[in-house]
Short mmCIF file of C-alpha atoms in Angstrom, two decimals:
data_model
loop_
_atom_site.label_atom_id
_atom_site.label_comp_id
_atom_site.label_asym_id
_atom_site.label_seq_id
_atom_site.Cartn_x
_atom_site.Cartn_y
_atom_site.Cartn_z
CA MET A 1 25.01 97.86 113.24
CA ALA A 2 26.36 100.91 111.45
CA ARG A 3 25.04 102.49 108.26
CA ILE A 4 27.85 102.59 105.71
CA ALA A 5 27.75 104.49 102.40
CA VAL A 6 30.25 103.28 99.78
CA ILE A 7 30.97 105.64 96.90
CA GLY A 8 31.72 103.74 93.69
CA ALA A 9 31.37 100.08 92.72
CA GLY A 10 34.96 99.34 91.75
CA MET A 11 36.68 96.14 92.81
CA GLY A 12 38.17 97.58 96.01
CA ALA A 13 34.89 99.21 97.00
CA MET A 14 32.93 96.00 96.47
CA ALA A 15 35.54 93.99 98.39
CA ALA A 16 35.10 96.36 101.33
CA ALA A 17 31.31 96.29 101.03
CA ALA A 18 31.12 92.48 101.13
CA ARG A 19 33.38 92.25 104.18
CA LEU A 20 31.53 95.01 106.03
CA ALA A 21 28.15 93.41 105.32
CA VAL A 22 29.36 90.08 106.71
CA ALA A 23 30.48 91.95 109.84
CA GLY A 24 26.84 92.94 110.39
CA HIS A 25 26.74 96.44 108.96
CA ARG A 26 24.08 97.90 106.66
CA VAL A 27 25.95 98.77 103.47
CA ALA A 28 24.78 100.72 100.43
CA VAL A 29 26.94 101.27 97.33
CA TYR A 30 26.32 104.36 95.19
CA GLU A 31 27.74 104.15 91.66
CA ARG A 32 27.50 107.04 89.19
CA THR A 33 27.55 104.74 86.12
CA GLU A 34 25.05 102.00 85.34
CA THR A 35 27.15 98.99 86.27
CA TYR A 36 29.74 97.64 88.71
CA GLY A 37 33.41 96.76 88.34
CA GLY A 38 35.13 100.13 87.85
CA ALA A 39 37.74 99.61 85.11
CA VAL A 40 36.91 95.89 84.89
CA ARG A 41 34.46 96.05 81.99
CA ARG A 42 33.48 93.99 78.94
CA PHE A 43 32.70 94.91 75.34
CA GLU A 44 30.54 92.60 73.21
CA ARG A 45 29.69 92.77 69.52
CA ASP A 46 28.69 90.21 66.88
CA GLY A 47 29.43 87.30 69.19
CA PHE A 48 32.89 88.61 70.15
CA SER A 49 33.69 89.45 73.77
CA PHE A 50 36.62 91.47 75.13
CA ASP A 51 37.92 92.61 78.50
CA THR A 52 38.46 96.38 78.26
CA GLY A 53 40.35 96.59 81.56
CA PRO A 54 42.72 94.07 83.12
CA GLY A 55 42.93 90.80 81.20
CA LEU A 56 44.92 88.63 83.62
CA LEU A 57 44.93 88.12 87.38
CA PRO A 58 48.11 87.92 89.47
CA LEU A 59 48.00 86.88 93.11
CA PRO A 60 44.53 85.25 93.09
CA ALA A 61 44.94 84.44 96.81
CA VAL A 62 43.61 87.94 97.55
CA TYR A 63 40.22 87.09 96.04
CA ARG A 64 40.28 83.56 97.40
CA ASP A 65 40.57 85.14 100.86
CA LEU A 66 37.69 87.52 100.11
CA PHE A 67 35.38 84.66 99.18
CA VAL A 68 36.44 82.52 102.16
CA LYS A 69 35.77 85.42 104.56
CA THR A 70 32.41 86.39 103.06
CA GLY A 71 30.64 83.06 102.47
CA LYS A 72 30.69 79.30 102.16
CA GLU A 73 31.31 79.19 98.40
CA PRO A 74 35.02 79.53 97.53
CA LEU A 75 36.19 81.62 94.59
CA GLU A 76 36.61 78.56 92.35
CA ALA A 77 32.92 77.71 92.85
CA CYS A 78 31.97 81.10 91.43
CA VAL A 79 34.45 81.51 88.56
CA GLU A 80 36.70 79.18 86.59
CA LEU A 81 40.35 80.08 87.13
CA THR A 82 43.01 78.76 84.76
CA GLN A 83 46.76 79.25 85.06
CA VAL A 84 48.07 80.40 81.68
CA ASP A 85 51.18 78.67 80.35
CA PRO A 86 53.45 80.12 79.17
CA SER A 87 52.93 83.11 81.40
CA SER A 88 54.17 85.33 78.56
CA HIS A 89 55.86 85.29 75.18
CA HIS A 90 58.30 88.10 74.34
CA VAL A 91 59.36 89.53 70.99
CA PHE A 92 62.41 91.76 71.44
CA ALA A 93 63.65 94.64 69.31
CA ASP A 94 66.28 92.47 67.58
CA GLY A 95 63.67 89.85 66.64
CA THR A 96 64.69 87.38 69.36
CA GLN A 97 61.72 85.58 70.93
CA VAL A 98 61.27 83.64 74.16
CA SER A 99 58.38 82.04 76.08
CA LEU A 100 58.52 81.97 79.88
CA ALA A 101 56.91 79.14 81.80
CA ASN A 102 54.35 80.12 84.41
CA ALA A 103 55.65 80.15 88.00
CA SER A 104 58.80 78.19 87.18
CA ARG A 105 62.23 79.67 87.88
CA ALA A 106 63.98 76.67 86.36
CA GLY A 107 61.79 76.88 83.26
CA ALA A 108 62.49 80.59 82.82
CA VAL A 109 66.25 80.10 83.27
CA SER A 110 66.32 77.29 80.71
CA ALA A 111 64.21 79.18 78.15
CA LEU A 112 66.29 82.35 78.43
CA ASP A 113 69.59 80.49 78.11
CA GLU A 114 68.32 78.75 74.98
CA ALA A 115 66.82 81.84 73.34
CA LEU A 116 69.19 84.63 74.44
CA GLY A 117 72.43 82.82 75.10
CA ALA A 118 74.19 81.02 77.93
CA GLY A 119 74.31 82.98 81.17
CA THR A 120 71.24 85.12 80.56
CA GLY A 121 68.99 82.67 82.36
CA ARG A 122 71.27 82.55 85.39
CA ARG A 123 71.34 86.35 85.62
CA TRP A 124 67.54 86.48 85.47
CA GLY A 125 67.25 83.68 88.02
CA ASP A 126 69.65 85.45 90.39
CA PHE A 127 67.62 88.63 89.98
CA LEU A 128 64.44 86.74 90.97
CA VAL A 129 66.15 85.58 94.17
CA ARG A 130 66.90 89.21 95.07
CA ALA A 131 63.37 90.21 94.07
CA ARG A 132 62.03 87.58 96.47
CA GLU A 133 63.97 89.19 99.31
CA THR A 134 62.44 92.53 98.34
CA TRP A 135 58.97 90.95 98.40
CA ASP A 136 59.57 89.41 101.81
CA ARG A 137 60.68 92.77 103.21
CA THR A 138 57.79 94.81 101.83
CA ARG A 139 54.80 92.45 101.56
CA ARG A 140 53.23 93.21 104.94
CA PRO A 141 53.67 97.01 105.07
CA LEU A 142 52.70 97.50 101.42
CA LEU A 143 49.85 95.00 101.06
CA GLU A 144 48.62 93.60 104.36
CA GLU A 145 48.82 96.47 106.86
CA PRO A 146 47.36 99.98 106.99
CA LEU A 147 49.92 102.57 105.92
CA TRP A 148 52.33 103.18 108.77
CA PRO A 149 52.04 106.59 110.45
CA ASN A 150 55.82 106.77 110.07
CA TRP A 151 55.54 105.90 106.39
CA SER A 152 58.71 107.90 105.67
CA VAL A 153 60.64 104.80 106.81
CA LEU A 154 59.24 103.01 103.74
CA ALA A 155 60.08 106.01 101.57
CA GLU A 156 63.71 106.27 102.60
CA ARG A 157 64.86 102.67 102.67
CA GLU A 158 65.50 100.77 99.44
CA PRO A 159 64.64 97.13 100.21
CA TYR A 160 66.11 95.66 97.03
CA PRO A 161 69.47 93.95 97.81
CA SER A 162 71.34 95.23 94.79
CA VAL A 163 74.70 93.86 93.66
CA PRO A 164 77.72 96.19 94.03
CA HIS A 165 78.75 97.68 90.67
CA LYS A 166 82.16 99.19 90.11
CA LYS A 167 82.42 102.08 87.68
CA LEU A 168 85.20 104.65 87.39
CA LEU A 169 86.76 103.55 90.67
CA ARG A 170 83.43 103.95 92.46
CA THR A 171 81.19 101.22 93.82
CA ARG A 172 77.50 101.86 93.25
CA ARG A 173 74.29 99.94 93.81
CA ALA A 174 71.21 99.95 91.60
CA GLY A 175 68.54 102.32 92.83
CA THR A 176 66.18 102.07 89.85
CA LEU A 177 64.87 99.33 87.58
CA ALA A 178 66.90 100.75 84.70
CA GLU A 179 70.08 100.43 86.75
CA ILE A 180 69.23 96.84 87.66
CA GLY A 181 68.95 96.14 83.95
CA ALA A 182 72.18 97.88 83.04
CA TRP A 183 74.36 96.72 85.94
CA GLU A 184 72.94 93.34 86.97
CA LEU A 185 71.13 91.84 83.94
CA ARG A 186 73.56 93.30 81.39
CA ASP A 187 71.54 92.40 78.32
CA PRO A 188 69.15 94.81 76.56
CA ARG A 189 66.62 92.02 76.10
CA LEU A 190 66.61 91.11 79.78
CA THR A 191 66.35 94.82 80.54
CA ALA A 192 63.32 95.08 78.25
CA LEU A 193 61.78 92.05 79.96
CA LEU A 194 62.25 93.67 83.36
CA GLU A 195 61.09 97.12 82.32
CA SER A 196 57.94 95.82 80.62
CA HIS A 197 56.51 95.09 84.07
CA ALA A 198 56.96 98.73 85.04
CA LEU A 199 55.49 100.01 81.77
CA ALA A 200 52.42 97.80 82.27
CA TYR A 201 51.67 99.92 85.36
CA GLY A 202 52.60 103.23 83.74
CA LEU A 203 55.94 103.56 85.53
CA ASP A 204 59.11 105.06 84.07
CA PRO A 205 61.80 102.38 84.65
CA ARG A 206 64.45 105.11 84.73
CA LEU A 207 62.79 106.52 87.86
CA ALA A 208 60.94 103.51 89.27
CA PRO A 209 62.76 102.33 92.40
CA ALA A 210 64.63 99.06 92.44
CA SER A 211 61.88 97.82 94.80
CA ALA A 212 59.68 97.56 91.69
CA ALA A 213 61.42 94.20 91.30
CA VAL A 214 58.41 92.86 93.22
CA LEU A 215 56.24 93.34 90.10
CA PRO A 216 57.86 90.58 87.99
CA TYR A 217 58.38 88.54 91.17
CA MET A 218 54.63 88.47 91.90
CA GLU A 219 53.98 86.91 88.51
CA HIS A 220 56.89 84.50 88.84
CA ALA A 221 56.01 83.31 92.36
CA PHE A 222 52.23 83.18 92.26
CA GLY A 223 51.55 82.65 88.58
CA VAL A 224 49.37 84.46 86.07
CA TRP A 225 45.72 83.44 85.93
CA TYR A 226 42.83 83.88 83.52
CA VAL A 227 39.16 83.84 84.48
CA ARG A 228 37.13 81.85 81.98
CA GLY A 229 34.79 84.29 80.28
CA GLY A 230 37.14 87.19 81.01
CA LEU A 231 38.04 89.22 84.09
CA ARG A 232 34.57 90.72 83.99
CA GLU A 233 33.42 87.39 85.41
CA LEU A 234 35.48 88.09 88.52
CA ALA A 235 33.73 91.45 88.89
CA ARG A 236 30.37 89.69 88.47
CA ALA A 237 31.23 87.14 91.13
CA VAL A 238 32.26 89.84 93.63
CA TYR A 239 29.10 91.83 92.87
CA GLU A 240 26.91 88.76 93.37
CA ARG A 241 28.68 87.98 96.63
CA CYS A 242 27.85 91.52 97.79
CA VAL A 243 24.21 91.11 96.81
CA ALA A 244 24.03 87.74 98.59
CA ARG A 245 25.28 89.49 101.74
CA LYS A 246 22.48 92.08 101.46
CA VAL A 247 24.60 94.95 100.13
CA GLU A 248 22.34 97.49 98.40
CA PHE A 249 23.48 98.86 95.03
CA VAL A 250 22.16 102.12 93.61
CA PHE A 251 23.36 102.78 90.06
CA GLY A 252 23.17 106.12 88.26
CA ALA A 253 23.72 107.82 91.63
CA GLU A 254 26.47 110.43 91.41
CA VAL A 255 27.83 111.44 94.80
CA THR A 256 29.23 114.97 94.76
CA ARG A 257 30.00 115.64 98.40
CA VAL A 258 30.68 113.92 101.71
CA LEU A 259 28.57 115.38 104.49
CA GLU A 260 30.21 116.41 107.75
CA LYS A 261 28.70 116.80 111.22
CA ASP A 262 30.51 117.39 114.49
CA GLY A 263 33.88 116.77 112.88
CA ARG A 264 33.15 113.42 111.24
CA ALA A 265 31.58 112.01 108.07
CA ALA A 266 27.79 111.93 108.33
CA GLY A 267 26.61 110.85 104.88
CA VAL A 268 26.71 111.76 101.22
CA GLU A 269 25.11 114.32 98.92
CA PHE A 270 24.11 113.49 95.34
CA ALA A 271 24.17 115.53 92.15
CA ASP A 272 20.41 116.15 92.40
CA GLY A 273 20.83 117.69 95.86
CA SER A 274 19.40 114.78 97.82
CA VAL A 275 21.32 113.38 100.79
CA THR A 276 21.72 110.06 102.59
CA GLU A 277 22.92 109.83 106.16
CA ALA A 278 25.58 107.32 107.19
CA ASP A 279 27.77 106.50 110.16
CA PHE A 280 30.76 105.77 107.92
CA VAL A 281 31.62 106.71 104.34
CA VAL A 282 33.97 104.67 102.15
CA ALA A 283 35.10 106.54 99.03
CA GLY A 284 36.35 104.47 96.11
CA VAL A 285 36.93 107.38 93.75
CA ALA A 286 39.85 109.11 92.08
CA PRO A 287 41.36 112.30 93.54
CA GLY A 288 39.30 115.39 92.77
CA ALA A 289 36.07 113.47 92.10
CA LEU A 290 34.20 114.96 95.07
CA ARG A 291 33.82 118.49 96.41
CA THR A 292 34.93 117.15 99.79
CA GLU A 293 38.20 115.56 98.77
CA PRO A 294 38.28 112.06 100.30
CA ALA A 295 41.97 111.62 99.65
CA ALA A 296 42.92 114.87 101.38
CA PRO A 297 45.90 113.77 103.43
CA ARG A 298 46.05 113.94 107.18
CA ASP A 299 48.93 115.89 108.64
CA GLY A 300 52.07 114.15 107.45
CA ASP A 301 50.25 111.73 105.14
CA VAL A 302 51.28 110.76 101.60
CA PRO A 303 49.91 113.13 98.93
CA PRO A 304 47.79 111.62 96.14
CA GLN A 305 49.61 110.40 93.04
CA ARG A 306 48.90 112.50 89.96
CA GLY A 307 50.13 112.76 86.40
CA LEU A 308 50.35 109.03 85.73
CA PRO A 309 50.02 107.72 82.16
CA SER A 310 47.03 105.91 80.72
CA ARG A 311 46.43 103.09 78.22
CA LEU A 312 45.25 102.75 74.66
CA THR A 313 43.33 99.52 74.00
CA VAL A 314 42.49 98.14 70.57
CA LEU A 315 39.92 95.32 70.35
CA LEU A 316 40.27 93.20 67.19
CA ALA A 317 37.72 90.80 65.74
CA LEU A 318 39.62 88.43 63.45
CA ARG A 319 38.83 85.94 60.71
CA GLY A 320 40.35 82.55 61.38
CA GLY A 321 40.51 80.67 64.65
CA ARG A 322 43.12 80.91 67.36
CA PRO A 323 46.14 78.83 66.30
CA GLU A 324 47.02 75.88 68.50
CA GLY A 325 49.76 76.57 71.03
CA VAL A 326 49.99 80.36 70.82
CA ALA A 327 50.66 82.21 74.06
CA HIS A 328 47.80 83.86 75.91
CA ARG A 329 49.97 86.95 76.41
CA THR A 330 52.66 88.27 74.08
CA VAL A 331 54.71 91.39 74.77
CA VAL A 332 56.20 93.05 71.67
CA HIS A 333 58.96 95.31 72.94
CA ALA A 334 59.63 98.78 71.57
CA GLU A 335 62.29 99.06 68.90
CA ASP A 336 63.31 102.47 70.34
CA ARG A 337 63.34 102.23 74.12
CA GLU A 338 64.57 105.75 74.82
CA GLY A 339 62.14 107.24 72.32
CA GLU A 340 59.20 105.49 73.93
CA LEU A 341 60.21 106.51 77.44
CA GLU A 342 60.73 110.14 76.41
CA SER A 343 57.33 110.19 74.70
CA LEU A 344 55.57 108.78 77.75
CA PHE A 345 57.48 110.46 80.56
CA GLY A 346 59.39 113.39 79.07
CA THR A 347 58.74 117.05 79.67
CA ARG A 348 56.39 117.16 76.66
CA PRO A 349 54.52 113.83 76.66
CA GLY A 350 53.34 112.50 73.31
CA LEU A 351 52.34 109.27 71.59
CA PRO A 352 55.30 106.88 71.11
CA ALA A 353 56.25 106.18 67.50
CA HIS A 354 57.39 102.70 68.55
CA PRO A 355 55.22 101.54 71.46
CA THR A 356 55.55 98.45 73.60
CA VAL A 357 52.40 96.44 72.86
CA THR A 358 50.82 93.65 74.91
CA ILE A 359 48.72 91.15 72.96
CA LEU A 360 46.12 89.03 74.75
CA ARG A 361 44.81 85.97 72.89
CA PRO A 362 42.64 84.04 75.38
CA ASP A 363 42.06 80.34 74.82
CA ASP A 364 38.36 80.81 75.54
CA ALA A 365 35.62 79.55 73.25
CA GLY A 366 33.27 82.22 74.62
CA ALA A 367 35.44 85.06 73.34
CA ALA A 368 34.51 84.54 69.66
CA PRO A 369 31.27 83.52 67.91
CA ASP A 370 32.70 80.22 66.63
CA PRO A 371 36.02 78.34 66.24
CA HIS A 372 36.63 80.10 62.92
CA HIS A 373 37.12 83.53 64.51
CA GLU A 374 39.37 84.98 67.18
CA ALA A 375 39.11 87.93 69.58
CA ILE A 376 42.38 89.58 70.61
CA THR A 377 43.21 92.69 72.60
CA LEU A 378 46.15 95.05 72.07
CA THR A 379 47.20 97.49 74.77
CA ALA A 380 49.94 100.12 74.89
CA PRO A 381 50.84 102.81 77.43
CA VAL A 382 50.05 106.38 76.37
CA PRO A 383 50.04 109.72 78.20
CA ALA A 384 46.88 110.71 80.01
CA GLU A 385 44.22 112.40 77.88
CA ARG A 386 44.86 115.86 76.49
CA SER A 387 42.19 118.06 74.99
CA GLY A 388 41.58 117.38 71.30
CA GLN A 389 44.05 114.51 71.11
CA GLY A 390 43.41 112.01 68.32
CA TYR A 391 44.44 108.36 68.31
CA ASP A 392 43.96 107.13 64.72
CA ASP A 393 47.68 107.20 63.93
CA GLN A 394 48.56 105.55 67.23
CA VAL A 395 46.08 102.74 66.61
CA GLU A 396 47.90 102.07 63.33
CA ARG A 397 51.24 102.04 65.14
CA VAL A 398 49.91 99.60 67.73
CA ILE A 399 48.60 97.25 65.04
CA ALA A 400 51.85 97.52 63.07
CA THR A 401 53.82 96.64 66.19
CA ALA A 402 51.57 93.65 66.88
CA GLU A 403 52.30 92.40 63.34
CA ARG A 404 55.84 91.63 64.50
CA ALA A 405 54.27 88.80 66.48
CA ILE A 406 51.29 88.04 64.22
CA PRO A 407 52.44 88.61 60.60
CA ASP A 408 49.00 87.99 59.05
CA LEU A 409 47.18 90.16 61.58
CA ARG A 410 46.04 93.01 59.36
CA ALA A 411 44.65 90.70 56.69
CA ARG A 412 42.52 88.92 59.30
CA ILE A 413 40.84 91.99 60.80
CA LEU A 414 37.04 92.08 60.43
CA TRP A 415 36.61 95.19 62.54
CA HIS A 416 38.18 96.94 65.51
CA GLU A 417 37.08 99.04 68.46
CA VAL A 418 39.27 101.47 70.39
CA ARG A 419 39.27 102.43 74.06
CA THR A 420 41.15 105.67 74.73
CA PRO A 421 42.15 107.45 77.95
CA ALA A 422 38.94 109.47 77.60
CA ASP A 423 36.96 106.23 77.87
CA ILE A 424 38.91 105.27 81.01
CA ALA A 425 38.20 108.72 82.46
CA GLU A 426 34.48 108.32 81.77
CA THR A 427 34.44 104.85 83.33
CA THR A 428 36.56 105.48 86.41
CA GLY A 429 36.42 109.25 86.93
CA ALA A 430 40.23 109.48 86.95
CA GLU A 431 41.56 112.72 85.49
CA GLY A 432 42.75 112.13 81.92
CA GLY A 433 42.11 108.41 82.26
CA ALA A 434 45.22 107.99 84.42
CA VAL A 435 45.81 104.50 85.80
CA PRO A 436 47.14 104.22 89.39
CA ALA A 437 50.33 102.29 90.04
CA PRO A 438 50.88 99.84 92.91
CA ALA A 439 52.48 101.13 96.09
CA LEU A 440 56.26 100.70 96.11
CA ALA A 441 58.88 101.38 98.76
CA ALA A 442 61.76 103.88 98.47
CA ALA A 443 61.76 106.69 95.83
CA ASP A 444 61.14 109.27 98.58
CA GLY A 445 57.56 108.02 98.87
CA ARG A 446 56.54 109.05 95.33
CA LEU A 447 54.95 105.64 94.77
CA LEU A 448 53.22 105.29 98.09
CA HIS A 449 49.52 106.17 98.30
CA PRO A 450 47.49 108.07 100.89
CA SER A 451 46.35 105.99 103.86
CA ASN A 452 42.86 104.49 103.90
CA SER A 453 42.03 106.59 106.96
CA THR A 454 41.59 110.30 106.25
CA GLY A 455 41.69 113.56 108.14
CA LEU A 456 37.92 113.35 108.60
CA ALA A 457 36.78 110.82 111.19
CA GLY A 458 34.50 108.16 109.72
CA LEU A 459 35.71 108.75 106.15
CA PHE A 460 37.90 106.08 104.51
CA THR A 461 39.28 105.62 101.01
CA VAL A 462 39.52 102.40 99.05
CA GLY A 463 40.73 101.31 95.62
CA GLY A 464 43.67 102.10 93.39
CA TRP A 465 44.11 105.73 94.43
CA SER A 466 44.68 104.91 98.09
CA HIS A 467 46.92 102.47 99.97
CA PRO A 468 48.12 99.98 98.68
CA GLY A 469 47.60 101.35 95.16
CA GLY A 470 46.61 100.12 91.71
CA GLY A 471 46.17 96.59 90.37
CA LEU A 472 43.52 93.94 91.01
CA PRO A 473 45.29 92.30 93.97
CA HIS A 474 45.94 95.69 95.54
CA ALA A 475 42.28 96.70 95.12
CA GLY A 476 41.19 93.56 96.95
CA MET A 477 43.68 94.23 99.74
CA SER A 478 42.47 97.81 100.11
CA GLY A 479 38.96 96.47 100.71
CA ALA A 480 40.27 94.18 103.45
CA LEU A 481 42.18 97.04 105.09
CA VAL A 482 39.22 99.43 105.12
CA SER A 483 36.94 96.75 106.51
CA GLY A 484 39.44 96.03 109.28
CA LEU A 485 39.81 99.71 110.16
CA ILE A 486 36.03 100.15 110.46
CA VAL A 487 35.25 96.87 112.23
CA GLU A 488 38.26 96.75 114.58
CA GLY A 489 39.06 100.44 114.81
CA PRO A 490 42.24 102.48 114.32
CA ASP A 491 44.37 99.90 116.15
CA PHE A 492 43.79 97.36 113.34
CA ARG A 493 47.16 96.16 112.06
CA GLY A 494 46.17 93.85 109.21
CA SER A 495 45.64 90.13 108.78
CA GLN A 496 47.94 87.80 110.65
#
């Protein structure tokens, strides 16, 4: 039985802790804040309740597997999962609107043909077929296996089977999401639909590799799910599973350094100077959070991702109940695509004048004090935090954009709360409140993440800033990978 110190109580770290405890190890989790869940938090006021991090769960099989492997109670016995339908409603720049059925290619094709014109649905459906091939090619190396030592193979090869495009007597193939939109979808609204999946993860679709097609495919193939009571309930369930497996949690314990002895990790040091010895250390923290950098790459490893955007979240308490039949998730697309992308990803990042806004309106009686009120959440991508940056004007822009989908929104507002990149930084420790993106193939490895093993024996990394990257499913998979590497050793090759 080994002593294992886990730094941070994010979703990936807790997933690793539960699996390691079941394997017979003595596990202690040290969290610098006063609660668990990392970015998966909840805000409550006056009977209203809001998720302040992720609001929907793709690929729930990852957490189903965690609960199967760590106890007799399945995930559905610990939380109530509901598949939202439609999966999303979209309001495009020209005012066109469409709702897409959850996990139904035929439904999406039919809805797009009806709303956007004949042929649009077929083009989207054909794209999903190619996206499935991309998923099949990359699923194991990017989600289910430790990062390959020869990871450059993943960096160099574009797995998306793009359609040949003839232009000026030359035949070219799409290498980015933007090129897929321009050359294969050939409709600005379909392009906006595609690119919204990249923006949700803080990726520039003009630079994101074509392999990012797996992001909309994941939602299409496996559905979009809501946890009754909010995603914070998922964090609670994982935390309680850890406690049931005798994982020790110490909150308010800020780890500042990983101890080394004889060339391997030997424990952790805290901000007050005290130390705890351990046989293994699992670091679920952002790059730069510790004096001994846990994400320091081994020779030839992937460098940490940096400079990613963040999110602005506006929590709205509204008069009037949730109307019957409204979508759980609505995406209001930017009226000026190029302007938004330049603001977010240009050489001088700023706050977009016309942001893409995601509206979450959960059909959950527990989200509001009574049926005569509604709690909704607005989110928009913004650059990572800069010193002295204010957000009052951007909050107004986000609300104004949301009014394109909810015309009476402003008149219904009782009060609002704002979560800025600075709040994300305080919660997660990520510089500027940056949000990690999922690992993606191609793009010269820019969107791969450092391996879970590090240059220091006995030290492993877990969570969104290490392989396989950001997102709730990816966090859960990182926990499984770290557990496998510790329990089975460096020859572990992932679940079969």
